[in-house]
Short mmCIF file of C-alpha atoms in Angstrom, two decimals:
data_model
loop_
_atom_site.label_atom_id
_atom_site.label_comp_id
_atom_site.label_asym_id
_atom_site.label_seq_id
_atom_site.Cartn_x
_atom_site.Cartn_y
_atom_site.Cartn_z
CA UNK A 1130 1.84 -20.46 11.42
CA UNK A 1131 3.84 -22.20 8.47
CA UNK A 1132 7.68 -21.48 8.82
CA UNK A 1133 7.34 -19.02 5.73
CA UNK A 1134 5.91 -16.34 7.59
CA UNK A 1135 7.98 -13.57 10.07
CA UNK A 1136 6.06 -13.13 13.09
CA UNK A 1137 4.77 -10.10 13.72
CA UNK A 1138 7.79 -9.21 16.24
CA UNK A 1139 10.06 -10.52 13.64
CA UNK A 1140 13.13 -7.96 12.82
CA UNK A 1141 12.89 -5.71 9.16
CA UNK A 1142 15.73 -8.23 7.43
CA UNK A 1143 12.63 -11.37 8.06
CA UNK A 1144 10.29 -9.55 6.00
CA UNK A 1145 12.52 -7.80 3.43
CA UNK A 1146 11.51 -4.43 2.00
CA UNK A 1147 11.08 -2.61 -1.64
CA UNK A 1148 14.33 -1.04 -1.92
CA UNK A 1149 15.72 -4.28 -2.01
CA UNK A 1150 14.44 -4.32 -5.76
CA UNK A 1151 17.55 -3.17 -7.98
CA UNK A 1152 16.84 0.13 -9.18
CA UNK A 1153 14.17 1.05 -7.09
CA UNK A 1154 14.54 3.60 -4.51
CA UNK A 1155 11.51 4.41 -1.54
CA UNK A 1156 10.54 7.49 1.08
CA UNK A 1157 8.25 8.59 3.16
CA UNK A 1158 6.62 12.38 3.82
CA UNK A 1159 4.61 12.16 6.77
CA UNK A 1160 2.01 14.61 8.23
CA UNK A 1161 1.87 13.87 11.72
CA UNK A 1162 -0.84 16.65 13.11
CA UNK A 1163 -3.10 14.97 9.67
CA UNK A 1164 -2.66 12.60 10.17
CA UNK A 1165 -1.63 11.73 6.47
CA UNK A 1166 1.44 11.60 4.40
CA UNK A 1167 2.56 10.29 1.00
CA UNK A 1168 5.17 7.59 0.32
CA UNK A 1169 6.99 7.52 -3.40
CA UNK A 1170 8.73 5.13 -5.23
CA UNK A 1171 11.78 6.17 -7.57
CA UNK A 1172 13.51 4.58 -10.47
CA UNK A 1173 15.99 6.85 -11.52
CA UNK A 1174 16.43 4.76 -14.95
CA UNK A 1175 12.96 3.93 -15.61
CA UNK A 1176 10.49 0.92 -14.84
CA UNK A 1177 8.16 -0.87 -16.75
CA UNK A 1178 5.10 -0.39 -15.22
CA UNK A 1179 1.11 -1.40 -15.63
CA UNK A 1180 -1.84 -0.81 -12.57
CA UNK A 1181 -5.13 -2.89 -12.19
CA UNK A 1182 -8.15 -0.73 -10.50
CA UNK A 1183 -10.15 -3.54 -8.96
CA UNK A 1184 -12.09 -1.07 -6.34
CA UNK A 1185 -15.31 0.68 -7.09
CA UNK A 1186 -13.97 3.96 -6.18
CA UNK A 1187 -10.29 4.66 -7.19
CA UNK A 1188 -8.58 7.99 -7.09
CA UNK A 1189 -5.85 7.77 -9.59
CA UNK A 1190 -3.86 9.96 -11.77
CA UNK A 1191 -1.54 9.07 -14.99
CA UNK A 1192 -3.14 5.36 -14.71
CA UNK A 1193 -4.35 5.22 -18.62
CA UNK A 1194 -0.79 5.54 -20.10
CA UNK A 1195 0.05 2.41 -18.35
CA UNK A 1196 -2.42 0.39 -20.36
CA UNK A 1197 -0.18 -2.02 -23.28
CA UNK A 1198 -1.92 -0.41 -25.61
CA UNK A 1199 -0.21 3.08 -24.97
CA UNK A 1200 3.00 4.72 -26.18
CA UNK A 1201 4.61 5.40 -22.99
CA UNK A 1202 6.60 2.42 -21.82
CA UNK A 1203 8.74 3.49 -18.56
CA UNK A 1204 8.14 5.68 -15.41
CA UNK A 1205 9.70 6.91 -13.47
CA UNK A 1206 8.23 7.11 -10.03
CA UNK A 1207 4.67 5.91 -8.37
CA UNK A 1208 3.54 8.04 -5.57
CA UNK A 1209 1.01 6.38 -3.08
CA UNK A 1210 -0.86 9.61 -1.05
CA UNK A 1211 -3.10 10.41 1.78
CA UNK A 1212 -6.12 12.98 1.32
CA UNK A 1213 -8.18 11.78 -1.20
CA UNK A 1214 -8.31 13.50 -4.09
CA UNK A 1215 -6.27 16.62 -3.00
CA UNK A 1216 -3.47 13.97 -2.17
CA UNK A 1217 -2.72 13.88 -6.26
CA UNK A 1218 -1.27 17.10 -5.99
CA UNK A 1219 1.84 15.53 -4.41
CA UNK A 1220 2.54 13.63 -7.57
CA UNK A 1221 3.45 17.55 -8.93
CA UNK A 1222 5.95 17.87 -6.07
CA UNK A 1223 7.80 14.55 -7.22
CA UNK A 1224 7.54 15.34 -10.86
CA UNK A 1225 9.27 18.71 -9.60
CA UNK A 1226 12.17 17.00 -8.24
CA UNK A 1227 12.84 14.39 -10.80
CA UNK A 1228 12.95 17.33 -13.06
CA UNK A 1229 15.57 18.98 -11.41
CA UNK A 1230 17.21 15.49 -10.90
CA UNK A 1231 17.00 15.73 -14.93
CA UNK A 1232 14.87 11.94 -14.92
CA UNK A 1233 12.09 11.71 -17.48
CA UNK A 1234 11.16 10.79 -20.94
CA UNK A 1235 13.36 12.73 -23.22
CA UNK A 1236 11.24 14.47 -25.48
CA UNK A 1237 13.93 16.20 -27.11
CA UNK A 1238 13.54 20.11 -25.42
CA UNK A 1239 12.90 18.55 -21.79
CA UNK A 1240 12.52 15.42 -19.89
CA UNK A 1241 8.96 14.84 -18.98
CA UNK A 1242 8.82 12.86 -15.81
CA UNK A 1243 6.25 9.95 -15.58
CA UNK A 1244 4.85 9.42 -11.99
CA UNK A 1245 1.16 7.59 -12.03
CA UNK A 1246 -0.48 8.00 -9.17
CA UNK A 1247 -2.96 6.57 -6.25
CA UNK A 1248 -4.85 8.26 -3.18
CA UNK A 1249 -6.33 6.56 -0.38
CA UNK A 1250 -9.21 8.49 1.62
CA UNK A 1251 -7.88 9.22 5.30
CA UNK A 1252 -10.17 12.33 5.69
CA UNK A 1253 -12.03 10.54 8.28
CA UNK A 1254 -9.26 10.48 10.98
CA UNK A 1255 -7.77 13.86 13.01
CA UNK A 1256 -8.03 17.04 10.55
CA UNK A 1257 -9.55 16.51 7.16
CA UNK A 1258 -7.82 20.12 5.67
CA UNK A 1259 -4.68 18.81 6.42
CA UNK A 1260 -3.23 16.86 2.86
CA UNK A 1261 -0.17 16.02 1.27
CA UNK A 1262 0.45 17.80 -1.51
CA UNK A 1263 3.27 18.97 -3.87
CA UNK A 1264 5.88 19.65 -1.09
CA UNK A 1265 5.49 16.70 0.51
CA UNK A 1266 5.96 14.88 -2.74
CA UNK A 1267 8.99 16.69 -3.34
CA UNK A 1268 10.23 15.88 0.52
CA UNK A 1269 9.29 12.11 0.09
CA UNK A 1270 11.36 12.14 -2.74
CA UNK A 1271 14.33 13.97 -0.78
CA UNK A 1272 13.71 11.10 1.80
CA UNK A 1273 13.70 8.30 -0.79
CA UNK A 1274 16.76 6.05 -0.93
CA UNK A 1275 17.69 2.07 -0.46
CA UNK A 1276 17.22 2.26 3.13
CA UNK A 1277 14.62 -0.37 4.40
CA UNK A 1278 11.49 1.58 4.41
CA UNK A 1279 9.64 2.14 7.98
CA UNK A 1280 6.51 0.70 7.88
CA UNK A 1281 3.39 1.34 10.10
CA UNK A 1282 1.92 4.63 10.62
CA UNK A 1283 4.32 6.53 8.57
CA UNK A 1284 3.89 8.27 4.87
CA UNK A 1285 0.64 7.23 3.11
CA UNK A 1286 -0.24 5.15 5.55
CA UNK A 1287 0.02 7.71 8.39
CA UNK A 1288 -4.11 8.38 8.34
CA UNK A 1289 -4.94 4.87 7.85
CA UNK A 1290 -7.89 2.39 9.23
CA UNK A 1291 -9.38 -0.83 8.80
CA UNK A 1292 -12.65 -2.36 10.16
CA UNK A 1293 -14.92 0.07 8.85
CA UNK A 1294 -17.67 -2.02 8.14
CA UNK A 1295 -19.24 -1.47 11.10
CA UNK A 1296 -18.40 2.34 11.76
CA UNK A 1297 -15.50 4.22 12.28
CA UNK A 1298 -15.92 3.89 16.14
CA UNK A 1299 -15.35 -0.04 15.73
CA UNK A 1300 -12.30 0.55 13.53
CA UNK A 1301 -8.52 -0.17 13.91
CA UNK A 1302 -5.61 1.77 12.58
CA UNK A 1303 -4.34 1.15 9.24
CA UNK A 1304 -1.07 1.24 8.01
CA UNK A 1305 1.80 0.88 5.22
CA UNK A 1306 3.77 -2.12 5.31
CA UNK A 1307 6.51 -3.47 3.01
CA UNK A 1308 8.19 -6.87 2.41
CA UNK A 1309 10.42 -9.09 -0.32
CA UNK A 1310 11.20 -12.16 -1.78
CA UNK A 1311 14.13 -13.77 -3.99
CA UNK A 1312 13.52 -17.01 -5.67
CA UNK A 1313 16.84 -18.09 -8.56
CA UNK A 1314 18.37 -14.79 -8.21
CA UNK A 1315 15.15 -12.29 -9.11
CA UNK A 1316 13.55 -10.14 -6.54
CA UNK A 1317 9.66 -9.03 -6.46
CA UNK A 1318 8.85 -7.06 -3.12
CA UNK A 1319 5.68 -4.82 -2.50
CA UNK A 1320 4.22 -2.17 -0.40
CA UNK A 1321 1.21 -1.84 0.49
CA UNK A 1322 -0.78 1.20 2.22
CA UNK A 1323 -3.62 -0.63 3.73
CA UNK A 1324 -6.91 1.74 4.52
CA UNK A 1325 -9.28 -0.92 3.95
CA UNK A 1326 -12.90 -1.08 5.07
CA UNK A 1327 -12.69 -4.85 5.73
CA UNK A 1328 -10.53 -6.93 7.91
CA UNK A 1329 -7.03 -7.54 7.84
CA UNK A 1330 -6.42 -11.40 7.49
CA UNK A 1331 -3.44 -13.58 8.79
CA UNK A 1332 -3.36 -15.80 5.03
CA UNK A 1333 -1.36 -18.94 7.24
CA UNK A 1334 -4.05 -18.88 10.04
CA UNK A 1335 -7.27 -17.35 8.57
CA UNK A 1336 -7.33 -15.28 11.95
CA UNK A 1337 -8.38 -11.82 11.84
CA UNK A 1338 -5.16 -9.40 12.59
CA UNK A 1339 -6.83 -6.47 12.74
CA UNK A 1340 -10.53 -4.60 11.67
CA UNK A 1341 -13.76 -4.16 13.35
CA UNK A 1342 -14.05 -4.66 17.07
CA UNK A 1343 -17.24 -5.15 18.89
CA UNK A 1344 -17.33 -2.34 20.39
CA UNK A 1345 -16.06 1.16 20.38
CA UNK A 1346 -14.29 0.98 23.10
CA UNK A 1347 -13.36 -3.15 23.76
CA UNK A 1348 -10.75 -5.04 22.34
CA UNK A 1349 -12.44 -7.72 21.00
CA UNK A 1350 -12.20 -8.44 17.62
CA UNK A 1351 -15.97 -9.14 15.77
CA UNK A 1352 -14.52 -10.61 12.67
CA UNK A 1353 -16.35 -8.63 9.84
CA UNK A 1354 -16.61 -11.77 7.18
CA UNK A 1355 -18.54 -14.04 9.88
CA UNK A 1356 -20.93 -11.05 11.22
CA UNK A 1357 -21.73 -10.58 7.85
CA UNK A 1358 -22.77 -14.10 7.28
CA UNK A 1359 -24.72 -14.23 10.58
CA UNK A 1360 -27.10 -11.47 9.14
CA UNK A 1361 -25.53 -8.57 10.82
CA UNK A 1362 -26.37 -5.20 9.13
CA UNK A 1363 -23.34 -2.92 8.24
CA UNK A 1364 -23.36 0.67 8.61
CA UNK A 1365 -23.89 3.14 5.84
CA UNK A 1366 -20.86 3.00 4.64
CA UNK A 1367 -19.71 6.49 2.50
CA UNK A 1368 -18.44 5.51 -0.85
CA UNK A 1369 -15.18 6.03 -1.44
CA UNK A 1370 -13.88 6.80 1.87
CA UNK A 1371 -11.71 3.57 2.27
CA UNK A 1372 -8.80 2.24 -0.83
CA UNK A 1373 -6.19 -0.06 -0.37
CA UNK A 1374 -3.31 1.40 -2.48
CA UNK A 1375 0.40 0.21 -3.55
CA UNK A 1376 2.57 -0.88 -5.87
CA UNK A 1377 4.50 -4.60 -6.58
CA UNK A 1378 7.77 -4.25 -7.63
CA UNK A 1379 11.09 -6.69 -9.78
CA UNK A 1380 14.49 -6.59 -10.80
CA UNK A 1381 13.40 -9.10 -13.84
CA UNK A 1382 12.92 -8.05 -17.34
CA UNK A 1383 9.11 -7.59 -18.13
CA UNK A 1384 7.19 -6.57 -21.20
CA UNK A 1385 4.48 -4.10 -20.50
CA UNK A 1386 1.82 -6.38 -20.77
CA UNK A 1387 3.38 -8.99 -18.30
CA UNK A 1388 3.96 -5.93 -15.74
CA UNK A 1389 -0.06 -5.32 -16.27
CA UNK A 1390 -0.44 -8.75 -15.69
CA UNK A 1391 1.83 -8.85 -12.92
CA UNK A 1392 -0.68 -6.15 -11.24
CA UNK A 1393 -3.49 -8.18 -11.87
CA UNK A 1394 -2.39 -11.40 -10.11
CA UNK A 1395 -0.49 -8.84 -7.47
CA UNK A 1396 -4.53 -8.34 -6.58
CA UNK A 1397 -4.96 -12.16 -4.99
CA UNK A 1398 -2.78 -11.36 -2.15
CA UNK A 1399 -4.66 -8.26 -1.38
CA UNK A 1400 -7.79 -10.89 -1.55
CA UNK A 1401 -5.79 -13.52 0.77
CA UNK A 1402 -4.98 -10.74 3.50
CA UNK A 1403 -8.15 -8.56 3.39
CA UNK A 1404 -12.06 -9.54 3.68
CA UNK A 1405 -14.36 -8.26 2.34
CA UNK A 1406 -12.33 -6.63 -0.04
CA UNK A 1407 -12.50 -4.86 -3.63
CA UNK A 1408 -16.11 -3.72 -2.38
CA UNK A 1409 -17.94 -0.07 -3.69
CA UNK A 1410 -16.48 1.65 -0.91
CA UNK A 1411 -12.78 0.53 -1.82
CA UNK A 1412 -10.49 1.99 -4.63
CA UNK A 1413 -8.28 -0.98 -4.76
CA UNK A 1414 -5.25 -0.51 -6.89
CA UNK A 1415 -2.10 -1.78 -7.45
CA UNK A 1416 0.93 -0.70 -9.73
CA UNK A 1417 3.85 -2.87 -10.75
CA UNK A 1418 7.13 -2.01 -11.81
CA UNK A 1419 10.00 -3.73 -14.11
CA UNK A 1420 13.27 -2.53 -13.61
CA UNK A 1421 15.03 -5.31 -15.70
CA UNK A 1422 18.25 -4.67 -13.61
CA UNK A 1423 18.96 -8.61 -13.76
CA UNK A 1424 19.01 -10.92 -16.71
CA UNK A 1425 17.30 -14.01 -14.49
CA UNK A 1426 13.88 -14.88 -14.95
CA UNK A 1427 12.23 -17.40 -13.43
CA UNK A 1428 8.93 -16.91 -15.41
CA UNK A 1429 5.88 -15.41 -14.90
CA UNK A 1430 4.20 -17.83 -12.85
CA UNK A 1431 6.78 -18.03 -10.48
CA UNK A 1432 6.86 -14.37 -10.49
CA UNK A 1433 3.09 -14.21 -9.56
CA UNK A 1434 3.33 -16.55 -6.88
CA UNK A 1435 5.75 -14.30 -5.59
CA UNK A 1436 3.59 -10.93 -6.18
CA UNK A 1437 1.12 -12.61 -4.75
CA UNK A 1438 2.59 -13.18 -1.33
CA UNK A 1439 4.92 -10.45 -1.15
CA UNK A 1440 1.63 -8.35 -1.40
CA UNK A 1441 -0.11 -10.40 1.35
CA UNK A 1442 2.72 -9.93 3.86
CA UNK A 1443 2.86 -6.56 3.39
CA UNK A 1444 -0.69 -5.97 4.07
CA UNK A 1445 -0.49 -7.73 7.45
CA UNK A 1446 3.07 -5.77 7.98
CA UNK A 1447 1.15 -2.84 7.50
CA UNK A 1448 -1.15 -2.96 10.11
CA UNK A 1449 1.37 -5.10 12.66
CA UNK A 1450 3.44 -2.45 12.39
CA UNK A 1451 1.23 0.48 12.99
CA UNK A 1452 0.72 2.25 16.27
CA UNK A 1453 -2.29 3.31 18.34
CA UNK A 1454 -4.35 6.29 17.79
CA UNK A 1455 -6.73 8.69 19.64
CA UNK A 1456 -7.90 12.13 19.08
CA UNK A 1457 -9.79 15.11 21.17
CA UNK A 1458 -12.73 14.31 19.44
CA UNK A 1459 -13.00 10.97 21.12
CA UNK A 1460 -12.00 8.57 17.86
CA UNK A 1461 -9.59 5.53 19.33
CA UNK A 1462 -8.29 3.40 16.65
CA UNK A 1463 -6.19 0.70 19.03
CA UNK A 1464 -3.22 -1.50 17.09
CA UNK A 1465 -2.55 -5.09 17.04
CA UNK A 1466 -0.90 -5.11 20.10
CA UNK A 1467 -3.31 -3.23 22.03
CA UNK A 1468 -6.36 -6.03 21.01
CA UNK A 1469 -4.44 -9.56 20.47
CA UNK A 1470 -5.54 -10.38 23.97
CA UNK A 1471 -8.83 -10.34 23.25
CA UNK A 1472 -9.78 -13.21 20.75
CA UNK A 1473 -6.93 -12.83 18.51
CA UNK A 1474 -5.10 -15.87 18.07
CA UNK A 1475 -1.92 -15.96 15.67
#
């Protein structure tokens, strides 16, 4: 494992968080008899921002206005929910608090708030009319502050799973995971709520972390790229009911084409720590924010390399940090810890 990467017993400072971005502010609402939960990301003074979709089946809100070609240049918070498409109702509860916080886009009688949006489908784990929605919002954003963020089964990550590919009974739990880098003086840190119907990939080793086991009730891991490759048939899969979902983050000045293309690239890390990924079962997508808090730049391909990985360690932190999960119905998702005995080597 190259020097570069924090174990996965490593302490929060090793991996860095979000809220070490100047100007941008984190919290977490979490459901825990969902499970599900949102997690939202504040700038009080306004980010730069632009998404990339690269999943097949994306539940987004407010995602248009990001595009360059659009009038709208700042927002002001991204929320990342649980519970599919209900789960965009919790963007109203943290427009409803950044309203009252008197944050927007002054349009001269009020200040509209701007808060783009992204669900991830965790209907499939505990009880399925259980969703965030506009009071959680509004609590995440109570919660929100420049407190390392908790990562694992917490906020919008609280319903998660991985290692679908071969039915839910083979899966893992998911998570939401968080981690930073400084390079000359500029920060760019993600976080990433990982709900992926692939596997979750170690990018130094090429070992599987975490995602389909061989059976439902071993802790073995199958590794879903090579089964695939061997001929083995994957379930039917329900469309949609997967999504990788977060949001890269930087202190440096950006335009709003370089914070769309700062998404874009923000994708490869998702690609180095996830397989298969971006698949018609996903809704892959990724914000990025500008916050221009620092006058350093250290240009933009330095600042994808760093999107890049910040991205990929997150997604591992995600599910290394997520805890064990079993239900009345008879659904075990085991974590990392409970399965690296049994062919996991990192």
């Amino acid at each position: 494992m190259p020097d570069s990467w924090p174990s996965w017993q490593a302490d929060a400072d090793r991996w860095g968080c979000i809220t070490q971005v100047m100007g941008i502010e984190a919290g977490h609402c979490t459901q825990p008899h969902g499970p599900t939960g949102c997690t939202v990301l504040i700038a009080r003074d306004g980010a730069v921002a632009g998404v990339d979709v690269r999943g097949a089946a994306p539940g987004t809100r407010e995602t248009d206005l990001l595009s360059p070609a659009n009038l709208v240049e700042r927002v002001h918070a991204i929320a990342l929910c649980g519970g599919s498409a209900w789960g965009l109702d919790a963007a109203s509860g943290v427009m409803q608090w950044l309203d009252e916080q008197r944050i927007g886009l002054d349009v001269g009688v009020a200040r509209v708030p701007i808060v783009p949006a992204a669900v991830l489908f965790d209907l499939l784990v505990g009880d399925p009319g259980i969703r965030p929605g506009a009071r959680q919002g509004y609590t995440a954003c109570q919660q929100a502050g420049k407190t390392p963020l908790t990562c694992g089964s917490v906020g919008a990550g609280s319903g998660a799973s991985v290692g679908k590919v071969f039915g839910m009974p083979c899966a893992m739990r998911g998570g939401i995971g968080s981690a930073s880098l400084t390079v000359q003086g500029v920060t760019v840190a993600a976080v990433i709520a990982c709900n992926a119907l692939g596997d979750v990939i170690h990018p130094g080793t090429g070992s599987v972390v975490a995602g389909a086991r061989t059976s439902p009730t071993g802790h073995v891991l199958r590794n879903t790229h090579q089964a695939l490759l061997r001929g083995e048939s994957p379930v039917a899969i329900l469309q949609g009911s997967n999504t990788t979902i977060g949001a890269v983050a930087t202190d440096a000045v950006l335009s709003k084409s370089q914070a769309q293309r700062l998404a874009t690239v923000a994708h490869d890390g998702l690609a180095r720590s996830i397989s298969p990924v971006h698949t018609m079962s996903d809704g892959d997508t990724l914000f990025a924010l500008a916050t221009g808090k620092v006058a350093q730049h250290p240009g933009m391909l330095t600042l994808s390399a760093m999107a890049t990985e910040v991205v990929a360690r997150a997604t591992v932190r995600a599910v290394w940090s997520a805890t064990a999960y079993q239900d009345d119905a008879g659904l075990y998702l085991p974590a990392v810890t409970d399965v690296r005995c049994g062919g996991n080597r990192f």
